Coordinates of C-alpha atoms in Angstrom, one line a residue:
M25 CA 3.0 -4.5 16.0
F26 CA 1.4 -1.9 13.7
I27 CA -1.3 0.6 15.0
R28 CA -2.6 2.2 11.8
I29 CA -5.1 5.0 12.4
P30 CA -8.6 5.0 11.0
F31 CA -9.4 8.9 11.5
F32 CA -12.6 9.6 12.8
I33 CA -14.2 12.6 11.5
Y34 CA -16.8 13.5 14.4
L35 CA -13.8 15.0 16.5
C36 CA -13.1 17.7 14.6
L37 CA -17.3 19.2 14.3
W38 CA -18.8 18.7 17.4
G39 CA -16.3 17.7 20.0
L40 CA -17.1 15.8 22.9
S41 CA -20.2 17.5 24.4
L42 CA -22.7 15.7 22.6
S43 CA -24.4 13.1 25.2
A44 CA -22.6 9.8 25.4
Q45 CA -25.3 7.4 25.3
S46 CA -24.7 4.0 23.9
L47 CA -25.3 2.9 20.3
D48 CA -27.9 0.4 21.6
S49 CA -30.0 2.9 23.7
L50 CA -29.5 5.8 20.4
L51 CA -30.8 2.8 18.8
Q52 CA -34.2 2.8 20.5
I53 CA -34.9 6.3 20.0
G54 CA -38.2 6.3 17.0
P55 CA -38.5 7.5 13.9
A56 CA -39.8 11.4 15.3
G57 CA -36.7 11.7 17.2
R58 CA -34.1 10.6 14.5
D59 CA -32.9 14.7 14.2
S60 CA -29.3 16.7 13.8
I61 CA -28.4 16.0 17.1
W62 CA -29.5 11.9 17.1
M63 CA -27.2 11.3 13.7
K64 CA -24.4 13.6 15.1
S65 CA -24.5 11.5 18.5
I66 CA -24.7 8.2 16.4
I67 CA -21.5 9.5 14.7
S68 CA -19.8 10.2 17.5
Q69 CA -20.7 7.5 19.7
S70 CA -19.9 4.9 17.0
F71 CA -16.2 6.3 17.5
R72 CA -15.8 5.1 21.0
E73 CA -17.8 1.7 20.3
V74 CA -16.1 0.5 17.3
Y75 CA -13.1 -1.5 18.6
K76 CA -15.5 -2.9 20.9
G77 CA -18.0 -4.6 19.1
P78 CA -17.8 -3.0 14.6
A79 CA -20.6 -5.4 13.6
F80 CA -22.6 -4.0 15.8
T81 CA -21.3 -0.4 15.1
S82 CA -22.4 -1.5 11.7
H83 CA -25.2 -2.4 11.8
A84 CA -26.4 1.4 13.8
L85 CA -24.5 3.1 11.0
K86 CA -26.4 1.6 8.0
E87 CA -29.4 2.2 10.1
A88 CA -28.6 5.8 10.3
L89 CA -27.3 6.0 6.9
D90 CA -31.3 5.5 6.0
Y91 CA -32.4 8.3 7.9
A92 CA -29.5 11.0 5.7
K93 CA -31.8 12.3 3.3
G94 CA -32.7 15.5 2.7
P95 CA -31.2 18.9 3.4
V96 CA -30.6 18.6 7.2
L97 CA -29.9 15.1 7.7
G98 CA -28.2 14.5 4.0
K99 CA -25.5 16.7 4.5
F100 CA -24.3 13.9 7.3
K101 CA -24.3 11.4 5.0
P102 CA -20.2 11.4 4.3
N103 CA -19.9 10.5 7.7
L104 CA -21.9 8.1 8.1
L105 CA -20.0 6.5 5.1
V106 CA -16.2 7.3 6.4
N107 CA -17.5 5.7 9.9
L108 CA -19.0 2.2 7.8
G109 CA -15.3 2.0 5.9
I110 CA -13.5 2.3 9.4
A111 CA -15.8 -0.8 11.1
A112 CA -15.4 -2.5 8.0
D113 CA -11.4 -2.3 7.9
V114 CA -11.6 -3.1 11.8
Q115 CA -13.3 -6.6 10.8
N116 CA -10.9 -7.0 7.6
Q117 CA -13.8 -7.0 5.1
S118 CA -10.8 -5.0 2.7
D119 CA -13.9 -4.7 0.1
S120 CA -16.5 -3.1 2.0
A121 CA -14.0 -0.9 3.7
F122 CA -12.7 0.3 0.1
Y123 CA -16.3 0.3 -1.0
Y124 CA -17.7 3.3 1.3
N125 CA -14.8 5.1 1.3
R126 CA -15.0 5.6 -2.2
R127 CA -19.1 6.4 -1.6
A128 CA -18.0 9.2 0.7
M129 CA -15.4 10.6 -0.8
A130 CA -17.9 11.4 -3.7
A131 CA -20.7 12.3 -1.1
A132 CA -18.2 14.6 -0.1
R133 CA -17.5 15.8 -3.7
E134 CA -21.0 17.5 -3.6
I135 CA -21.1 18.8 -0.3
K136 CA -17.4 19.9 -1.1
D137 CA -16.7 18.9 2.9
T138 CA -12.7 19.3 2.4
L139 CA -12.2 17.7 6.0
V140 CA -14.6 14.3 4.8
Y141 CA -12.8 14.0 1.6
A142 CA -9.1 13.9 3.5
S143 CA -10.0 11.2 5.5
A144 CA -11.3 8.8 2.9
L145 CA -8.5 9.1 1.6
N146 CA -6.6 8.0 4.3
N147 CA -8.8 5.5 4.9
I148 CA -8.3 4.2 1.2
G149 CA -4.7 3.9 2.1
L150 CA -4.6 2.0 5.1
V151 CA -7.2 -0.9 2.3
H152 CA -4.1 -0.4 0.0
W153 CA -1.8 -1.1 2.7
N154 CA -3.9 -4.6 3.9
H155 CA -3.2 -5.4 0.5
E156 CA 0.5 -4.9 0.7
V157 CA 0.3 -2.0 -2.0
L158 CA 2.9 0.3 0.0
D159 CA 3.7 2.7 -3.0
S160 CA -0.4 3.4 -3.7
A161 CA -1.3 3.5 0.3
L162 CA 2.2 5.9 1.1
I163 CA 0.7 8.2 -2.2
Y164 CA -3.0 8.2 -0.3
F165 CA -1.9 9.1 3.5
Q166 CA 1.0 12.5 1.0
Q167 CA -2.4 13.5 -0.8
S168 CA -4.4 13.1 3.0
E169 CA -1.8 14.6 4.4
A170 CA -1.7 17.8 2.0
L171 CA -5.3 17.8 2.3
F172 CA -5.3 18.6 6.1
T173 CA -2.3 20.9 6.8
R174 CA -4.5 22.8 3.8
I175 CA -7.0 23.0 6.6
R176 CA -4.7 23.3 9.3
F177 CA -6.5 20.2 11.1
K178 CA -4.3 19.0 13.6
K179 CA -5.8 15.4 14.3
G180 CA -6.5 14.5 10.9
L181 CA -2.6 15.3 10.3
A182 CA -1.6 13.1 13.4
S183 CA -3.8 10.5 12.1
C184 CA -1.6 10.9 8.5
L185 CA 2.3 11.4 10.1
N186 CA 1.2 8.5 11.8
N187 CA 0.5 6.0 9.0
I188 CA 3.6 7.7 6.5
G189 CA 5.3 6.7 9.7
L190 CA 4.4 3.4 9.5
I191 CA 4.9 2.6 5.7
Y192 CA 8.7 3.7 6.5
Q193 CA 9.4 1.7 9.5
Q194 CA 7.5 -1.7 7.2
Q195 CA 10.2 -0.9 4.5
N196 CA 13.1 -1.2 7.4
R197 CA 13.4 2.7 7.2
Y198 CA 13.8 2.8 10.9
Q199 CA 15.5 6.1 11.3
E200 CA 13.3 7.5 8.3
A201 CA 9.8 6.1 10.3
M202 CA 10.7 7.9 13.8
P203 CA 10.4 11.8 13.0
Y204 CA 6.9 10.9 11.9
F205 CA 5.9 9.3 15.2
R206 CA 7.5 12.2 17.1
R207 CA 5.2 15.2 15.2
T208 CA 2.6 12.2 15.6
L209 CA 2.9 12.5 19.7
S210 CA 3.5 16.4 19.9
L211 CA 0.3 17.0 17.7
A212 CA -1.3 14.4 19.9
R213 CA -0.3 16.1 23.3
E214 CA -1.6 19.5 21.4
V215 CA -5.1 18.3 20.8
E216 CA -5.2 16.1 23.6
S217 CA -6.2 13.0 22.1
K218 CA -5.3 9.8 23.7
Y219 CA -6.1 7.9 20.9
F220 CA -3.2 9.3 18.7
E221 CA -1.1 9.2 22.1
V222 CA -1.8 5.7 22.3
S223 CA -1.0 5.2 18.6
A224 CA 2.4 7.4 18.4
Y225 CA 4.3 5.2 21.6
A226 CA 3.0 2.0 20.8
N227 CA 5.0 2.5 17.4
M228 CA 7.6 4.4 18.2
A229 CA 8.2 1.3 21.3
D230 CA 8.1 -1.3 17.8
N231 CA 11.0 1.2 16.2
W232 CA 13.0 1.1 19.5
A233 CA 12.8 -2.8 19.9
F234 CA 13.8 -2.9 16.0
T235 CA 16.7 -1.3 16.7
G236 CA 17.4 -2.9 19.9
Q237 CA 17.3 0.1 22.2
M238 CA 15.3 -2.4 24.9
D239 CA 14.8 0.3 27.8
S240 CA 13.5 2.8 25.2
A241 CA 11.1 0.3 24.3
L242 CA 9.7 -0.8 27.1
A243 CA 9.0 2.4 28.9
A244 CA 7.1 3.7 25.7
F245 CA 5.2 0.2 25.9
N246 CA 3.9 0.8 29.5
L247 CA 3.0 4.1 28.7
A248 CA 1.0 3.2 25.6
I249 CA -0.8 0.3 27.6
D250 CA -1.3 2.5 31.1
L251 CA -3.3 5.1 28.3
E252 CA -5.0 2.2 26.7
V253 CA -6.4 1.3 30.5
A254 CA -7.9 4.1 30.9
S255 CA -9.6 4.8 27.7
E256 CA -11.4 1.0 28.1
N257 CA -10.2 0.3 24.4
Y258 CA -10.0 -3.4 24.5
Y259 CA -9.2 -3.9 21.3
G260 CA -6.1 -2.2 21.0
L261 CA -5.1 -3.3 24.6
A262 CA -5.1 -6.9 23.4
R263 CA -2.6 -5.9 20.9
L264 CA -0.2 -4.2 23.5
Y265 CA -0.3 -6.6 25.3
H266 CA 0.6 -9.3 22.6
S267 CA 3.1 -7.0 21.5
R268 CA 5.1 -6.3 24.9
A269 CA 4.9 -10.4 25.3
T270 CA 6.9 -10.7 22.3
F271 CA 9.2 -8.1 23.2
Y272 CA 9.9 -10.1 26.7
I273 CA 10.3 -13.0 24.6
Q274 CA 13.3 -11.1 22.8
A275 CA 14.6 -10.4 25.6
K276 CA 14.2 -13.7 26.9
H277 CA 12.2 -13.2 29.5
Y278 CA 9.6 -15.9 29.0
E279 CA 7.5 -15.3 32.6
K280 CA 6.7 -12.0 31.7
A281 CA 5.5 -12.6 28.5
S282 CA 3.9 -15.3 29.6
K283 CA 1.6 -13.0 31.5
D284 CA 1.1 -10.7 29.0
L285 CA -0.1 -13.5 26.3
H286 CA -2.4 -14.6 29.3
R287 CA -4.3 -11.3 29.6
A288 CA -4.3 -10.8 25.7
M289 CA -6.0 -14.3 25.2
R290 CA -8.4 -13.1 27.9
I291 CA -9.7 -9.6 26.3
N292 CA -9.6 -11.5 23.1
Q293 CA -12.1 -14.5 23.8
I294 CA -14.3 -11.5 25.7
I295 CA -14.1 -9.6 22.3
G296 CA -14.1 -12.3 19.8
N297 CA -11.7 -11.2 18.1
E298 CA -10.5 -15.2 16.6
H299 CA -7.6 -14.4 14.8
M300 CA -5.7 -12.7 17.3
L301 CA -6.6 -15.1 20.1
A302 CA -4.9 -18.0 17.7
S303 CA -1.6 -15.4 17.2
N304 CA -2.1 -15.0 20.9
Q305 CA -1.8 -19.0 21.4
S306 CA 0.7 -19.9 19.4
V307 CA 3.0 -17.3 20.6
M308 CA 1.6 -18.8 24.2
A309 CA 3.4 -22.5 23.4
F310 CA 6.4 -21.3 21.9
V311 CA 7.3 -19.4 25.3
Q312 CA 5.6 -22.3 27.5
Q313 CA 7.8 -24.7 25.5
K314 CA 10.0 -22.7 26.7
L315 CA 9.7 -22.7 29.8
G316 CA 9.9 -26.4 30.0
H317 CA 6.3 -27.0 30.2
F318 CA 5.4 -29.4 27.2
D319 CA 1.9 -30.2 27.8
S320 CA 1.0 -26.8 28.7
A321 CA 2.4 -26.1 25.1
Y322 CA 0.9 -28.4 23.6
H323 CA -3.0 -27.8 24.8
Y324 CA -2.4 -24.3 23.6
L325 CA -1.3 -25.4 20.4
D326 CA -4.4 -28.2 20.1
Q327 CA -6.5 -24.8 20.5
A328 CA -4.9 -22.8 17.8
S329 CA -5.6 -25.8 15.7
L330 CA -8.7 -25.5 16.2
L331 CA -9.5 -21.7 15.6
K332 CA -7.2 -21.5 12.5
K333 CA -9.7 -24.3 10.8
D334 CA -12.1 -21.0 10.5
L335 CA -9.2 -18.2 9.5
N336 CA -8.3 -17.3 5.9
D337 CA -4.3 -16.7 7.3
F338 CA -2.1 -19.1 5.2
G339 CA 1.1 -18.2 7.1
L340 CA -0.7 -18.3 10.8
T341 CA -1.9 -21.9 10.0
T342 CA 1.4 -23.4 8.2
K343 CA 3.2 -21.7 11.9
I344 CA 1.1 -23.9 14.1
K345 CA 1.4 -27.2 11.7
R346 CA 5.7 -26.4 12.5
Q347 CA 4.5 -25.9 15.4
L348 CA 3.0 -28.9 16.6
I349 CA 5.0 -31.4 14.9
S350 CA 7.7 -30.4 16.6
L351 CA 6.5 -30.2 19.2
K352 CA 4.7 -33.8 19.2
V353 CA 7.9 -35.5 18.0
R354 CA 9.8 -34.1 21.1
R355 CA 7.6 -35.7 23.1
L356 CA 8.1 -38.7 22.0
D357 CA 12.0 -38.7 21.6
T358 CA 14.8 -35.7 22.2
L359 CA 16.9 -37.4 19.8
I360 CA 14.0 -38.0 17.4
Y361 CA 13.2 -34.0 18.0
Q362 CA 17.0 -33.3 17.4
E363 CA 17.0 -34.9 14.3
L364 CA 14.1 -33.7 13.3
S365 CA 15.6 -30.2 13.8
Q366 CA 18.4 -30.4 11.5
M367 CA 16.6 -32.3 9.1
L368 CA 14.4 -28.5 8.7
K369 CA 18.1 -27.0 8.5
Q370 CA 19.1 -28.8 5.7
V371 CA 15.6 -28.4 4.0
D372 CA 16.2 -24.8 3.9
S373 CA 19.8 -25.0 2.9
L374 CA 18.1 -26.6 -0.2
Q375 CA 15.5 -24.3 -1.0
E376 CA 18.2 -21.5 -0.2
L377 CA 20.5 -23.3 -3.5
K378 CA 17.0 -23.5 -5.7
L379 CA 16.0 -19.8 -5.5
S380 CA 18.1 -18.0 -7.7
E381 CA 17.3 -20.6 -10.1
K382 CA 13.4 -19.5 -9.1
V383 CA 14.2 -15.7 -9.4
L384 CA 15.6 -16.6 -13.0
E385 CA 12.5 -18.8 -14.0
L386 CA 10.0 -16.2 -12.6
Q387 CA 11.5 -13.6 -14.8
T388 CA 11.3 -15.5 -17.8
Q389 CA 7.8 -16.4 -16.7
Y390 CA 6.8 -12.7 -17.0
E391 CA 8.7 -11.6 -19.9
T392 CA 7.0 -14.1 -21.0
E393 CA 3.1 -13.4 -19.7
K394 CA 4.5 -9.8 -20.9
K395 CA 4.4 -10.3 -24.6
E396 CA 1.5 -13.0 -24.4
R397 CA -0.6 -10.2 -23.5
Q398 CA 1.1 -7.2 -25.8
L399 CA -0.5 -9.9 -28.6
R400 CA -3.8 -10.1 -27.8
L401 CA -3.3 -6.0 -27.3
Q402 CA -2.8 -6.0 -30.9
A403 CA -5.3 -8.4 -32.1
L404 CA -8.1 -6.3 -30.4
E405 CA -6.5 -3.4 -32.3
L406 CA -6.7 -4.9 -35.6
E407 CA -10.5 -6.7 -34.8
N408 CA -11.0 -2.7 -33.9
A409 CA -9.6 -2.2 -37.2
R410 CA -11.2 -4.1 -39.1
R411 CA -14.5 -3.3 -37.9
K412 CA -14.2 0.0 -39.1
S413 CA -12.8 -1.0 -42.2
R414 CA -16.4 -3.1 -43.2
S415 CA -18.6 0.1 -41.2
E416 CA -17.0 2.7 -43.9
R417 CA -17.5 0.6 -46.9
Q418 CA -21.1 -0.2 -46.1
L419 CA -21.8 3.7 -46.0
A420 CA -20.0 4.2 -49.0
L421 CA -22.9 1.9 -50.5
S422 CA -25.6 3.4 -48.9
L423 CA -24.6 7.2 -49.6
G424 CA -24.9 6.2 -53.8
L425 CA -27.8 4.8 -53.1
F426 CA -30.1 7.4 -51.0
T427 CA -31.1 10.8 -51.7
L428 CA -29.1 14.1 -50.4
V429 CA -31.9 14.2 -47.7
L430 CA -31.6 10.2 -46.5
A431 CA -27.4 10.8 -46.9
A432 CA -27.8 12.5 -44.3
S433 CA -30.0 10.9 -41.9
G434 CA -27.1 7.9 -42.9
F435 CA -23.9 10.3 -41.8
G436 CA -25.7 10.9 -38.5
W437 CA -26.2 6.9 -38.3
Y438 CA -23.1 6.5 -39.1
R439 CA -21.2 8.6 -36.5
Y440 CA -23.5 7.1 -33.5
R441 CA -22.1 3.4 -34.6
K442 CA -18.8 4.3 -34.8
K443 CA -19.0 5.9 -31.5
L444 CA -20.8 2.6 -29.9
S445 CA -17.9 1.0 -31.6
D446 CA -15.3 2.9 -30.7
L447 CA -17.0 3.0 -27.2
A448 CA -17.6 -0.8 -27.6
Y449 CA -13.1 -1.5 -28.1
Q450 CA -12.2 1.0 -25.4
Q451 CA -14.3 -1.6 -22.9
A452 CA -12.9 -3.9 -24.3
L453 CA -9.2 -2.9 -24.1
Q454 CA -10.1 -1.2 -20.5
K455 CA -10.8 -5.3 -19.7
E456 CA -7.7 -6.5 -20.9
K457 CA -5.2 -3.8 -19.5
T458 CA -6.9 -4.3 -16.3
R459 CA -7.0 -8.0 -16.2
I460 CA -3.9 -8.3 -17.2
S461 CA -2.8 -5.8 -14.2
R462 CA -4.8 -7.9 -11.7
D463 CA -2.7 -11.2 -13.4
L464 CA 1.0 -9.8 -13.0
H465 CA 0.1 -8.5 -9.7
D466 CA -1.7 -11.7 -8.0
H467 CA 0.8 -13.9 -9.7
V468 CA 3.8 -13.1 -10.9
G469 CA 4.0 -10.1 -8.6
S470 CA 3.3 -12.2 -5.3
Q471 CA 5.8 -14.8 -6.1
L472 CA 8.3 -12.4 -6.7
T473 CA 7.7 -10.7 -3.4
S474 CA 7.3 -13.6 -1.8
I475 CA 11.3 -14.7 -3.2
Q476 CA 12.2 -11.3 -2.0
M477 CA 10.9 -11.4 1.7
R478 CA 12.4 -15.6 1.4
M479 CA 15.8 -14.6 0.3
S480 CA 15.7 -11.6 3.2
M481 CA 15.1 -14.8 5.2
V482 CA 17.8 -16.8 4.3
F483 CA 20.3 -14.1 4.5
H484 CA 19.9 -13.5 8.2
E485 CA 19.7 -17.1 8.5
V486 CA 22.9 -17.8 7.2
P487 CA 25.7 -15.6 9.0
Q488 CA 28.3 -17.7 8.2
A489 CA 28.1 -17.3 4.2
T490 CA 30.6 -14.6 3.3
G491 CA 33.1 -13.7 0.2
K492 CA 31.5 -14.8 -3.0
T493 CA 28.8 -16.5 -1.5
K494 CA 27.6 -13.3 0.2
A495 CA 27.8 -11.4 -2.7
E496 CA 25.8 -13.3 -4.9
M497 CA 23.1 -13.3 -2.1
D498 CA 23.6 -9.6 -2.1
H499 CA 23.3 -9.0 -5.7
L500 CA 20.1 -11.6 -6.0
Q501 CA 17.9 -9.6 -3.7
E502 CA 18.5 -6.8 -4.9
E503 CA 17.5 -8.0 -8.3
A504 CA 14.4 -9.4 -6.6
R505 CA 13.4 -5.9 -5.4
Q506 CA 13.9 -4.4 -8.8
T507 CA 12.4 -6.6 -10.9
V508 CA 9.0 -6.0 -8.0
D509 CA 9.3 -2.0 -8.6
M510 CA 9.5 -2.5 -12.2
L511 CA 6.4 -5.2 -12.3
R512 CA 4.7 -2.4 -9.9
D513 CA 5.5 0.6 -11.8
T514 CA 4.3 -1.5 -15.2
I515 CA 0.6 -2.4 -13.2
W516 CA 0.2 1.1 -12.5
A517 CA 0.9 2.6 -15.7
I518 CA -1.6 0.1 -17.4
N519 CA -4.4 -0.1 -14.7
Q520 CA -5.9 3.3 -15.6
E521 CA -6.3 5.0 -19.0
Q522 CA -5.0 8.6 -17.7
F523 CA -2.8 9.9 -15.2
S524 CA -2.9 13.5 -13.9
L525 CA 0.4 15.7 -14.0
E526 CA 0.3 15.6 -10.0
D527 CA 0.0 12.3 -9.9
L528 CA 3.2 11.5 -12.5
S529 CA 5.1 14.4 -9.9
L530 CA 4.0 12.1 -6.7
R531 CA 5.2 8.6 -8.5
L532 CA 8.4 10.2 -9.5
Q533 CA 9.0 11.8 -5.7
N534 CA 8.1 8.0 -4.3
Y535 CA 10.8 6.4 -6.6
A536 CA 13.4 8.9 -6.0
K537 CA 13.0 7.9 -2.4
R538 CA 13.1 4.8 -2.7
S539 CA 15.9 4.1 -5.4
L540 CA 17.9 6.8 -4.9
P541 CA 21.2 7.1 -2.1
S542 CA 20.3 9.1 0.8
N543 CA 23.4 11.4 0.6
L544 CA 22.3 12.7 -2.7
E545 CA 20.3 15.3 -2.4
F546 CA 16.6 15.1 -4.0
S547 CA 13.9 17.9 -4.9
I548 CA 10.7 17.7 -7.2
S549 CA 8.3 20.4 -8.2
C550 CA 5.2 20.8 -10.2
D551 CA 4.0 24.1 -11.3
G552 CA 1.0 25.4 -13.9
H553 CA -2.1 23.2 -14.7
K554 CA -1.7 20.1 -12.1
D555 CA -4.5 18.3 -13.6
L556 CA -4.0 18.0 -16.5
M557 CA -4.4 14.3 -17.9
L558 CA -1.7 11.9 -19.6
N559 CA -2.3 8.7 -21.5
S560 CA -0.5 5.8 -19.6
L561 CA 1.5 5.8 -23.0
V562 CA 3.1 9.0 -22.7
A563 CA 3.2 8.7 -18.2
L564 CA 5.0 5.6 -18.6
N565 CA 7.1 6.8 -21.0
L566 CA 7.7 9.8 -19.0
F567 CA 8.9 8.3 -16.0
R568 CA 11.2 5.3 -17.5
M569 CA 13.0 8.5 -19.0
A570 CA 13.8 9.9 -15.4
Q571 CA 13.8 6.1 -14.1
E572 CA 17.3 6.1 -17.1
A573 CA 18.6 10.0 -16.4
F574 CA 18.6 8.5 -12.1
Q575 CA 20.6 5.7 -12.9
N576 CA 22.7 7.7 -15.1
I577 CA 23.2 10.1 -12.4
Q578 CA 24.0 7.3 -9.7
K579 CA 26.3 5.6 -12.0
H580 CA 28.6 8.0 -13.6
A581 CA 27.7 12.1 -12.0
K582 CA 29.8 11.9 -8.8
A583 CA 26.3 14.6 -8.2
T584 CA 25.6 16.0 -4.2
Q585 CA 22.0 17.0 -5.5
V586 CA 19.3 16.0 -7.9
H587 CA 16.0 18.8 -9.1
V588 CA 13.3 17.5 -10.7
K589 CA 10.9 20.2 -12.2
L590 CA 7.7 19.2 -14.4
K591 CA 5.8 21.9 -15.7
E592 CA 2.6 22.7 -17.9
Q593 CA 2.3 26.1 -20.1
A594 CA 0.1 26.6 -22.4
G595 CA -0.3 23.2 -22.5
R596 CA 2.8 22.2 -23.1
V597 CA 5.0 19.7 -20.7
T598 CA 8.2 20.2 -19.7
L599 CA 10.3 17.5 -17.7
N600 CA 13.8 18.4 -16.7
I601 CA 15.9 16.2 -14.3
S602 CA 19.3 18.4 -13.2
D603 CA 22.0 17.4 -11.1
N604 CA 25.4 19.4 -10.1
G605 CA 27.7 16.6 -11.0
I606 CA 31.0 16.0 -13.2
G607 CA 28.9 16.7 -16.0
S608 CA 30.4 15.4 -19.8
D609 CA 30.9 16.5 -23.5
L610 CA 28.8 15.3 -25.2
S611 CA 30.8 15.9 -29.1
L612 CA 30.8 12.9 -31.0
E613 CA 34.3 12.7 -31.5
N614 CA 35.5 12.8 -27.4
N615 CA 33.2 9.8 -27.1
E616 CA 34.7 6.9 -27.4
R617 CA 31.3 4.9 -26.6
P618 CA 28.0 5.5 -27.0
H619 CA 25.6 6.9 -24.3
Y620 CA 23.2 4.2 -24.5
G621 CA 21.5 5.1 -21.3
L622 CA 20.7 8.8 -23.3
Q623 CA 19.9 6.7 -26.2
N624 CA 17.2 5.1 -24.4
I625 CA 15.7 8.1 -23.6
Q626 CA 15.7 9.4 -27.5
D627 CA 14.0 6.4 -28.4
R628 CA 11.2 7.0 -25.4
A629 CA 10.7 10.7 -26.4
K630 CA 10.3 9.3 -30.0
E631 CA 7.4 7.1 -29.1
I632 CA 5.6 9.6 -27.9
Q633 CA 6.9 11.8 -30.2
A634 CA 8.1 14.7 -27.5
K635 CA 11.6 17.0 -27.9
V636 CA 14.7 15.6 -25.8
Q637 CA 17.5 17.8 -25.0
F638 CA 20.7 17.0 -23.4
I639 CA 22.4 20.2 -21.9
S640 CA 25.9 19.5 -20.4
R641 CA 29.8 21.2 -19.9
P642 CA 32.7 19.1 -17.8
G643 CA 32.4 20.2 -14.4
N644 CA 29.2 22.2 -14.5
G645 CA 26.7 19.2 -14.0
F646 CA 24.1 17.6 -16.3
A647 CA 20.7 18.1 -17.1
V648 CA 17.8 16.0 -19.5
E649 CA 14.9 18.4 -21.0
V650 CA 11.9 16.5 -22.6
Q651 CA 9.3 18.4 -24.3
L652 CA 5.6 17.5 -25.9
R653 CA 2.6 18.6 -26.4
P654 CA 0.1 15.9 -24.9
K655 CA -2.8 15.0 -27.4

């Protein structure tokens, strides 16, 4: 269970001294009484009620938004929009959550409200997280963390730290995640926030359970549940009961798991959370089957199957159907059940044998689709060139017929039409790039991610695999992960027209953390005009050159330190990547084989009209420096 923290900004502005009237009673107040105090009460009370009734909270916030106009009440508009985004996220309405938080950022920028802007960044990170775009989510969380640190706001900082820890936890980087949860807990105690304290305890409990520290995990779960009971947050309490039940199942304490699941189901029935209720019932069926209560297990699965018809969750639906089939067969004949279980294992084994072929097939499909899209882009560029050529010929004929005065008018008209033509082309090109990135993400990207996860599951389900088979499985799993990373990097580059120097710095930092070994000390700096914009071709080539340099360091350098400097000075951009490894003799006569990695860097530099220099002596490390002046 992951407890992600959206940040409620009202706490920092007005504290808890406002009236604790319910949203329903606040909406009964007539237009004459809807002043600044009423607006503050709506925003603060939405925090207390959003998990208990997110739909009604959205209704109340939208009604308040209609009054957020003028110099007095207009300043509350960003706060209302942020809380609307949170309510939409609680209801799993990702598109609405993204829409409201984007509006909140724009409104906060207008009135220069850094606090609201940082809160919206954090919440947009959650929306990206819901779509499993972890790299983008991490970038938004880090940007939000930097803003909260700058303005020294501890509640917002606690939210960002917690969410960054959860990203690492989801990537199975448990040791890196735990310091973020501990910092969240420390900040929660400083600001006396039970909400953040519950989140920190619950996420620490999950982290300990994943690493086998069961006593510590159970103690943290119990502390989180006690705090949630005191705060009457029923939505969070139900999730905690479900999570602790899963912990009990892992420890084979099925009776205790059954009690926690009963508590979770009662709460979810009251608050109307059907998705979580179906998940509770599916897990309860498993527990009842372990306890030998097959009729009870069938009853819970039957109830879950009725709920799943209205849910858009393929994974949960498949799990419930599989449980129903197995349970029905077991009720008929134990021997048949055993045969069915053996058949399912054989099916899984066959799927495992086909995984490598499927990976190669998808890689081929990805390369083919990429080439087809490149051809379409080239066709668009050719059509635009032809269109420009026709316009120029028409202009030349017109200039020969008109007088000097009309010629000046014709030239102005030409420039106007050319501008429209270029704009139409740019729009068509951006639309095609957006469609390409969406297709890559939705089709090839999702399939590669699915295969990567399946390979990880097969790896753990086949403990007897040794020797060459295990090495091949490790190799396939690493290739699938690298292919997914390359796909995400490509989508990142083509999905936008321009990137700031700071965006490139964050992207390099995240890639280094993900790809470089933990024993290799890494640092990065970004100096000068950080908002300098680079086009997508320049940004992608600089990123690929850095990737090539990182790979050379891992393969050949035997280094313990890597430093990246990204600098802008007088309009010139410099990218310097250096290590303290064994270095190299770059003279041609001392090299038996060509440096293919260095040649790739030189080719990419030539493509963007950049200068590249390699600096090294044996025993004194190696440095790659790229310089260019962006157009």
